[in-house]
CSV table of C-alpha atoms in Angstrom, one decimal:
chain,number,residue,atom,x,y,z
Q,1,UNK,CA,0.1,0.2,0.3
Q,2,UNK,CA,2.5,2.4,1.2
Q,3,UNK,CA,4.8,1.5,-2.0
Q,4,UNK,CA,2.2,3.4,-4.7
Q,5,UNK,CA,3.1,6.9,-2.3
Q,6,UNK,CA,7.0,7.2,-3.2
Q,7,UNK,CA,9.3,5.8,-5.6
Q,8,UNK,CA,10.7,1.8,-5.8
Q,9,UNK,CA,13.9,1.8,-3.6
Q,10,UNK,CA,16.1,1.5,-7.3
Q,11,UNK,CA,14.3,4.8,-7.7
Q,12,UNK,CA,15.2,6.0,-4.2
Q,13,UNK,CA,19.2,5.1,-4.5
Q,14,UNK,CA,18.7,6.7,-8.0
Q,15,UNK,CA,17.8,10.3,-7.1
Q,16,UNK,CA,19.7,10.4,-4.0
Q,17,UNK,CA,22.9,9.9,-5.9
Q,18,UNK,CA,21.9,12.1,-8.3
Q,19,UNK,CA,21.4,14.6,-5.8
Q,20,UNK,CA,24.7,13.8,-4.2
Q,21,UNK,CA,26.7,14.5,-7.4
Q,22,UNK,CA,24.7,18.1,-7.3
Q,23,UNK,CA,27.8,20.7,-7.8
Q,24,UNK,CA,30.4,18.4,-7.1
Q,25,UNK,CA,32.2,18.9,-9.8
Q,26,UNK,CA,32.0,23.0,-9.3
Q,27,UNK,CA,33.6,22.4,-5.8
Q,28,UNK,CA,36.9,20.1,-6.3
Q,29,UNK,CA,38.7,22.1,-3.4
Q,30,UNK,CA,36.0,22.0,-0.6
Q,31,UNK,CA,37.2,19.5,2.6
Q,32,UNK,CA,35.5,16.2,2.6
Q,33,UNK,CA,32.4,16.0,5.7
Q,34,UNK,CA,32.3,12.9,7.7
Q,35,UNK,CA,29.4,12.7,9.8
Q,36,UNK,CA,29.2,10.4,13.1
Q,37,UNK,CA,26.3,9.7,15.4
Q,38,UNK,CA,22.5,9.4,15.6
Q,39,UNK,CA,19.4,9.8,14.3
Q,40,UNK,CA,20.0,14.0,14.6
Q,41,UNK,CA,22.7,12.8,12.0
Q,42,UNK,CA,21.4,9.5,10.0
Q,43,UNK,CA,20.7,10.3,6.5
Q,44,UNK,CA,19.3,6.6,6.0
Q,45,UNK,CA,22.2,4.0,7.1
Q,46,UNK,CA,19.2,2.2,9.2
Q,47,UNK,CA,17.0,1.7,5.9
Q,48,UNK,CA,19.5,-1.6,5.4
Q,49,UNK,CA,20.0,-2.6,8.9
Q,50,UNK,CA,17.5,-5.4,10.8
Q,51,UNK,CA,15.7,-2.6,13.2
Q,52,UNK,CA,12.9,-0.7,14.4
Q,53,UNK,CA,14.6,2.8,14.2
Q,54,UNK,CA,13.7,3.4,10.8
Q,55,UNK,CA,12.0,6.2,9.1
Q,56,UNK,CA,11.6,5.6,5.3
Q,57,UNK,CA,8.0,5.7,5.0
Q,58,UNK,CA,5.8,8.5,4.7
Q,59,UNK,CA,4.8,11.4,5.5
Q,60,UNK,CA,8.9,11.8,6.2
Q,61,UNK,CA,10.8,13.3,3.7
Q,62,UNK,CA,7.3,15.7,3.1
Q,63,UNK,CA,9.1,18.8,2.5
Q,64,UNK,CA,12.0,18.6,0.9
Q,65,UNK,CA,12.9,15.2,-1.1
Q,66,UNK,CA,8.9,14.5,-1.8
Q,67,UNK,CA,9.6,10.8,-0.6
Q,68,UNK,CA,11.4,9.4,2.4
Q,69,UNK,CA,14.9,9.1,2.4
Q,70,UNK,CA,15.3,7.5,5.9
Q,71,UNK,CA,15.9,10.5,7.7
Q,72,UNK,CA,13.6,11.2,10.8
Q,73,UNK,CA,12.6,14.9,9.2
Q,74,UNK,CA,10.2,16.1,6.9
Q,75,UNK,CA,13.1,17.2,5.0
Q,76,UNK,CA,16.9,17.3,5.4
Q,77,UNK,CA,19.2,16.9,8.3
Q,78,UNK,CA,22.0,19.5,10.1
Q,79,UNK,CA,24.5,18.0,8.3
Q,80,UNK,CA,23.0,18.5,4.9
Q,81,UNK,CA,22.7,21.7,5.5
Q,82,UNK,CA,26.4,22.0,6.2
Q,83,UNK,CA,27.5,20.2,3.7
Q,84,UNK,CA,25.7,23.2,1.3
Q,85,UNK,CA,27.4,25.4,3.3
Q,86,UNK,CA,30.8,23.6,2.9
Q,87,UNK,CA,29.9,23.5,-1.0
Q,88,UNK,CA,29.7,19.6,-0.7
Q,89,UNK,CA,26.8,17.6,-2.6
Q,90,UNK,CA,24.7,15.3,-0.2
Q,91,UNK,CA,26.7,13.0,1.9
Q,92,UNK,CA,25.2,9.7,1.4
Q,93,UNK,CA,24.7,7.0,4.0
Q,94,UNK,CA,27.6,4.7,4.2
Q,95,UNK,CA,25.7,1.7,3.8
Q,96,UNK,CA,23.9,3.3,0.2
Q,97,UNK,CA,24.5,0.7,-1.9
Q,98,UNK,CA,25.7,3.4,-4.7
Q,99,UNK,CA,28.1,5.0,-1.8
Q,100,UNK,CA,31.9,3.9,-3.8
Q,101,UNK,CA,33.0,7.2,-3.8
Q,102,UNK,CA,34.4,8.6,-0.8
Q,103,UNK,CA,36.2,12.0,-1.5
Q,104,UNK,CA,33.6,14.1,-0.7
Q,105,UNK,CA,33.4,12.5,3.0
Q,106,UNK,CA,30.7,9.5,4.2
Q,107,UNK,CA,27.9,9.7,6.3
Q,108,UNK,CA,27.7,6.8,9.0
Q,109,UNK,CA,25.5,8.1,11.8
Q,110,UNK,CA,23.0,5.7,12.6
Q,111,UNK,CA,19.2,6.5,14.2
Q,112,UNK,CA,18.7,5.0,17.8
Q,113,UNK,CA,22.8,4.4,18.4
Q,114,UNK,CA,24.6,5.0,21.3
Q,115,UNK,CA,29.1,5.4,22.7
Q,116,UNK,CA,27.7,3.2,24.4
Q,117,UNK,CA,27.7,-0.5,22.8
Q,118,UNK,CA,24.7,-1.7,25.4
Q,119,UNK,CA,22.4,1.4,24.4
Q,120,UNK,CA,19.5,-0.1,22.2
Q,121,UNK,CA,22.4,-3.3,21.7
Q,122,UNK,CA,20.9,-5.4,18.2
Q,123,UNK,CA,18.7,-2.3,16.6
Q,124,UNK,CA,21.7,0.2,15.5
Q,125,UNK,CA,25.1,0.9,14.9
Q,126,UNK,CA,26.5,2.2,17.4
Q,127,UNK,CA,29.6,4.5,17.8
Q,128,UNK,CA,32.9,2.0,17.8
Q,129,UNK,CA,31.1,0.4,15.3
Q,130,UNK,CA,30.6,3.5,13.1
Q,131,UNK,CA,34.4,4.3,13.8
Q,132,UNK,CA,34.8,0.3,12.4
Q,133,UNK,CA,33.4,1.1,8.8
Q,134,UNK,CA,35.2,5.1,9.1
Q,135,UNK,CA,38.7,2.7,9.8
Q,136,UNK,CA,37.4,0.8,6.5
Q,137,UNK,CA,36.4,4.0,4.3
Q,138,UNK,CA,40.3,5.4,5.3
Q,139,UNK,CA,41.9,1.6,3.7
Q,140,UNK,CA,39.7,2.3,0.7
Q,141,UNK,CA,41.1,6.2,0.3
Q,142,UNK,CA,44.8,5.6,1.1
Q,143,UNK,CA,44.4,2.7,-1.8
Q,144,UNK,CA,43.3,5.0,-4.4
Q,145,UNK,CA,45.9,7.8,-6.0
Q,146,UNK,CA,48.4,9.4,-4.3
Q,147,UNK,CA,49.4,8.6,0.0
Q,148,UNK,CA,50.2,12.2,-0.4
Q,149,UNK,CA,46.5,13.0,-1.7
Q,150,UNK,CA,44.9,10.5,0.9
Q,151,UNK,CA,46.4,11.9,4.2
Q,152,UNK,CA,45.6,15.9,3.3
Q,153,UNK,CA,42.1,14.5,2.5
Q,154,UNK,CA,41.8,13.2,5.8
Q,155,UNK,CA,43.7,15.7,7.8
Q,156,UNK,CA,41.7,18.2,5.8
Q,157,UNK,CA,38.2,16.9,6.6
Q,158,UNK,CA,36.2,17.4,9.4
Q,159,UNK,CA,34.5,15.1,11.2
Q,160,UNK,CA,31.1,16.0,12.7
Q,161,UNK,CA,29.6,14.0,16.0
Q,162,UNK,CA,26.7,13.7,17.7
Q,163,UNK,CA,25.8,11.0,19.8
Q,164,UNK,CA,24.8,10.9,23.9
Q,165,UNK,CA,21.3,11.3,23.4
Q,166,UNK,CA,19.9,8.2,23.2
Q,167,UNK,CA,22.5,6.9,25.9
Q,168,UNK,CA,20.9,9.0,28.1
Q,169,UNK,CA,17.2,8.3,27.3
Q,170,UNK,CA,17.4,4.6,26.9
Q,171,UNK,CA,18.3,3.9,30.6
Q,172,UNK,CA,14.7,5.4,31.4
Q,173,UNK,CA,12.9,3.6,28.0
Q,174,UNK,CA,14.3,0.3,28.7
Q,175,UNK,CA,15.6,-2.6,31.3
Q,176,UNK,CA,18.9,-0.8,31.6
Q,177,UNK,CA,21.4,-3.1,33.8
Q,178,UNK,CA,24.4,-0.9,32.9
Q,179,UNK,CA,22.7,2.3,33.9
Q,180,UNK,CA,21.5,0.8,37.4
Q,181,UNK,CA,25.2,-0.4,38.6
Q,182,UNK,CA,26.5,3.1,38.4
Q,183,UNK,CA,26.2,6.7,39.5
Q,184,UNK,CA,25.2,9.2,36.9
Q,185,UNK,CA,29.1,10.6,37.0
Q,186,UNK,CA,29.8,7.5,36.3
Q,187,UNK,CA,27.5,6.4,33.5
Q,188,UNK,CA,28.3,9.7,32.0
Q,189,UNK,CA,31.9,9.4,32.2
Q,190,UNK,CA,31.3,5.8,30.4
Q,191,UNK,CA,29.7,7.6,28.0
Q,192,UNK,CA,32.8,10.2,27.5
Q,193,UNK,CA,35.2,7.8,28.0
Q,194,UNK,CA,33.9,5.5,24.7
Q,195,UNK,CA,33.7,8.8,22.8
Q,196,UNK,CA,36.9,9.6,23.6
Q,197,UNK,CA,38.5,6.3,21.9
Q,198,UNK,CA,36.5,6.7,18.9
Q,199,UNK,CA,38.1,10.9,18.6
Q,200,UNK,CA,41.3,9.0,19.1
Q,201,UNK,CA,40.9,6.1,16.6
Q,202,UNK,CA,39.6,8.8,14.3
Q,203,UNK,CA,42.8,10.6,14.8
Q,204,UNK,CA,45.3,7.9,14.5
Q,205,UNK,CA,43.8,7.5,10.6
Q,206,UNK,CA,44.5,11.4,10.1
Q,207,UNK,CA,41.7,12.8,11.2
Q,208,UNK,CA,42.4,16.5,12.8
Q,209,UNK,CA,39.3,19.0,12.9
Q,210,UNK,CA,36.4,17.6,15.2
Q,211,UNK,CA,33.2,19.5,15.2
Q,212,UNK,CA,30.3,18.2,17.9
Q,213,UNK,CA,27.1,19.2,18.9
Q,214,UNK,CA,26.3,18.9,22.9
Q,215,UNK,CA,23.2,16.8,23.9
Q,216,UNK,CA,19.8,19.1,23.6
Q,217,UNK,CA,17.4,19.6,25.8
Q,218,UNK,CA,16.3,16.2,25.4
Q,219,UNK,CA,15.0,15.9,29.0
Q,220,UNK,CA,12.1,18.5,27.3
Q,221,UNK,CA,11.3,16.6,24.0
Q,222,UNK,CA,7.8,15.0,23.7
Q,223,UNK,CA,8.7,12.2,24.0
Q,224,UNK,CA,9.7,12.4,27.4
Q,225,UNK,CA,6.5,14.5,28.2
Q,226,UNK,CA,4.5,12.0,27.1
Q,227,UNK,CA,5.6,8.5,27.9
Q,228,UNK,CA,7.9,9.4,30.5
Q,229,UNK,CA,6.0,12.5,32.7
Q,230,UNK,CA,2.3,11.0,31.5
Q,231,UNK,CA,1.4,14.3,29.2
Q,232,UNK,CA,2.5,16.5,32.1
Q,233,UNK,CA,4.0,19.7,30.5
Q,234,UNK,CA,7.3,19.4,32.5
Q,235,UNK,CA,11.2,18.3,31.7
Q,236,UNK,CA,12.4,15.0,33.4
Q,237,UNK,CA,14.8,16.4,35.6
Q,238,UNK,CA,16.6,12.9,35.7
Q,239,UNK,CA,18.0,12.8,31.9
Q,240,UNK,CA,18.7,16.7,32.4
Q,241,UNK,CA,20.9,15.8,35.3
Q,242,UNK,CA,22.8,13.1,33.0
Q,243,UNK,CA,22.5,16.2,29.9
Q,244,UNK,CA,24.3,18.6,32.2
Q,245,UNK,CA,27.3,15.9,33.0
Q,246,UNK,CA,27.2,14.7,29.6
Q,247,UNK,CA,28.2,18.4,28.3
Q,248,UNK,CA,30.3,19.7,30.9
Q,249,UNK,CA,32.6,16.9,30.7
Q,250,UNK,CA,32.3,16.6,27.0
Q,251,UNK,CA,33.7,20.4,26.5
Q,252,UNK,CA,36.3,19.5,29.6
Q,253,UNK,CA,37.8,16.9,27.4
Q,254,UNK,CA,38.2,18.3,24.4
Q,255,UNK,CA,40.0,20.8,25.6
Q,256,UNK,CA,42.3,18.6,26.7
Q,257,UNK,CA,42.7,16.1,23.5
Q,258,UNK,CA,43.3,19.6,21.9
Q,259,UNK,CA,46.9,19.7,24.5
Q,260,UNK,CA,47.3,15.8,24.0
Q,261,UNK,CA,46.6,14.8,20.3
Q,262,UNK,CA,49.1,16.5,17.4
Q,263,UNK,CA,47.2,18.7,15.5
Q,264,UNK,CA,43.4,18.8,17.0
Q,265,UNK,CA,41.2,21.2,17.0
Q,266,UNK,CA,37.9,21.5,17.4
Q,267,UNK,CA,34.2,23.0,17.7
Q,268,UNK,CA,32.0,22.9,21.2
Q,269,UNK,CA,28.2,23.8,19.8
Q,270,UNK,CA,26.5,24.7,23.0
Q,271,UNK,CA,23.2,23.1,21.9
Q,272,UNK,CA,21.1,22.4,25.6
Q,273,UNK,CA,20.9,26.3,25.5
Q,274,UNK,CA,20.3,27.3,22.1
Q,275,UNK,CA,17.6,24.3,22.0
Q,276,UNK,CA,15.9,25.5,24.8
Q,277,UNK,CA,16.0,29.3,24.3
Q,278,UNK,CA,14.3,28.6,20.8
Q,279,UNK,CA,11.4,25.5,22.9
Q,280,UNK,CA,10.8,28.5,25.5
Q,281,UNK,CA,10.6,31.5,23.1
Q,282,UNK,CA,9.2,29.9,19.2
Q,283,UNK,CA,7.6,32.8,17.8
Q,284,UNK,CA,11.1,34.6,18.4
Q,285,UNK,CA,12.7,32.1,15.8
Q,286,UNK,CA,9.8,31.8,13.6
Q,287,UNK,CA,7.7,28.9,15.2
Q,288,UNK,CA,3.8,28.8,16.5
Q,289,UNK,CA,4.6,25.7,18.3
Q,290,UNK,CA,7.8,25.1,20.5
Q,291,UNK,CA,6.3,21.4,22.7
Q,292,UNK,CA,4.3,19.2,20.5
Q,293,UNK,CA,5.6,17.8,17.3
Q,294,UNK,CA,4.0,18.3,14.1
Q,295,UNK,CA,3.4,14.0,13.9
Q,296,UNK,CA,2.7,11.6,15.9
Q,297,UNK,CA,-0.8,11.0,18.3
Q,298,UNK,CA,-1.3,11.3,22.3
Q,299,UNK,CA,0.0,14.5,24.9
Q,300,UNK,CA,2.3,17.0,22.8
Q,301,UNK,CA,1.6,14.0,20.1
Q,302,UNK,CA,4.5,12.5,21.9
Q,303,UNK,CA,3.9,8.9,21.4
Q,304,UNK,CA,6.5,8.0,18.2
Q,305,UNK,CA,3.6,6.6,16.2
Q,306,UNK,CA,4.0,8.9,13.2
Q,307,UNK,CA,3.3,7.5,10.0
Q,308,UNK,CA,2.0,3.9,11.6
Q,309,UNK,CA,3.6,1.8,10.0
Q,310,UNK,CA,2.5,-0.6,12.4
Q,311,UNK,CA,-1.1,0.7,12.1
Q,312,UNK,CA,-1.3,3.2,14.6
Q,313,UNK,CA,-3.4,6.3,14.5
Q,314,UNK,CA,-1.0,9.3,14.4
Q,315,UNK,CA,-1.6,13.3,13.1
Q,316,UNK,CA,0.2,15.2,10.9
Q,317,UNK,CA,0.1,18.8,11.3
Q,318,UNK,CA,-0.7,21.2,8.4
Q,319,UNK,CA,2.6,22.8,7.9
Q,320,UNK,CA,5.6,21.3,9.3
Q,321,UNK,CA,7.3,24.9,10.2
Q,322,UNK,CA,5.5,26.3,12.3
Q,323,UNK,CA,7.3,23.0,14.5
Q,324,UNK,CA,10.1,22.9,16.0
Q,325,UNK,CA,9.8,19.0,16.5
Q,326,UNK,CA,8.2,16.8,13.2
Q,327,UNK,CA,7.9,13.7,15.9
Q,328,UNK,CA,8.6,12.7,18.8
Q,329,UNK,CA,11.9,13.4,19.3
Q,330,UNK,CA,13.0,14.9,16.3
Q,331,UNK,CA,13.7,18.2,14.6
Q,332,UNK,CA,11.7,19.6,11.8
Q,333,UNK,CA,13.3,20.6,8.3
Q,334,UNK,CA,13.2,24.4,9.7
Q,335,UNK,CA,14.7,23.4,13.1
Q,336,UNK,CA,17.4,21.8,11.4
Q,337,UNK,CA,18.4,24.6,9.1
Q,338,UNK,CA,17.9,26.8,11.9
Q,339,UNK,CA,20.7,25.3,14.2
Q,340,UNK,CA,23.0,24.4,10.7
Q,341,UNK,CA,23.5,28.1,10.3
Q,342,UNK,CA,24.3,28.7,14.2
Q,343,UNK,CA,26.7,26.1,14.3
Q,344,UNK,CA,27.8,27.4,11.3
Q,345,UNK,CA,28.0,31.4,11.7
Q,346,UNK,CA,27.5,31.1,15.1
Q,347,UNK,CA,29.3,33.1,18.0
Q,348,UNK,CA,32.4,32.3,20.1
Q,349,UNK,CA,30.0,32.5,23.2
Q,350,UNK,CA,27.8,29.5,22.1
Q,351,UNK,CA,30.8,28.0,19.6
Q,352,UNK,CA,33.6,27.0,20.7
Q,353,UNK,CA,36.8,27.9,19.6
Q,354,UNK,CA,36.0,27.9,16.0
Q,355,UNK,CA,32.3,27.7,14.1
Q,356,UNK,CA,32.0,25.2,11.6
Q,357,UNK,CA,32.7,27.9,9.0
Q,358,UNK,CA,36.1,28.6,10.6
Q,359,UNK,CA,37.0,24.9,11.4
Q,360,UNK,CA,36.8,24.5,7.5
Q,361,UNK,CA,39.0,26.9,6.8
Q,362,UNK,CA,41.7,26.1,9.3
């Protein structure tokens, strides 16, 4: 039934491939973009694994692609806009069957993934597995052309990472023995420890320029309000505590790595503060609704039912551009663009020490 609403799989692959090579020839000197993370960045890797964390059905993709691509949005994601600003094509998912050219970068992100292997284990591509995919890509890059060219590509590239949200929500939605056996501080240290290992792995393979999104105010998303807080218009203090600890620890870790790793430069964006400002003052940023989702059901449309893939009933707003959230936990294209513009051009009070525009040119 749904297949009549959007192109066949092959046609979807073909259209995305055409989009991905758009303007390639016009910008041969652009630094590559390698993307790691979760559903905030996943451009469709989960389409190719056995998981329930998928967005390859309508109405996802309705605003830009006009068909579902696997992105948890009505359109483009933050990295899609960053690629545009950097004069790059759309960066294809690593598992995309037509993705054989890595000169502009690769997207390894997986919806539901965390820095911890235990987060949604068996259903996602966790961060360390994403690193293993990157290691394979570096071998391909090094096997093509002159070694000096491969080294230059990897060192000039930007490595854009968004991870942690699922590590801090999953303990409250699943039975996490790992979380239960550690204090909040210890648990955050495990997350940051795994992330640090991956950063060092990328650096070992030639990566030098890193960009990080701090974890946003995930304790206030529609999913949490509807499911964990039973419809109350509040935020989860337990999740917020973990997020606050994570962001402080991450920033300190990056400052330490700058001294420890040769040539390491970074951009850290305080997504928590910025997202909080938008959700509390949506009209200031061009939104009519900052708490409820465009697509879903239940209080704040916070039940994860968008698209009704399993036969659930759901509601869909008439204009996603009026909403901060597209579904129970993910941003609309308009919100992603707003964040991308901020990350690209933002001032040093919220993005330190470089914004992404500067990082690409370092």
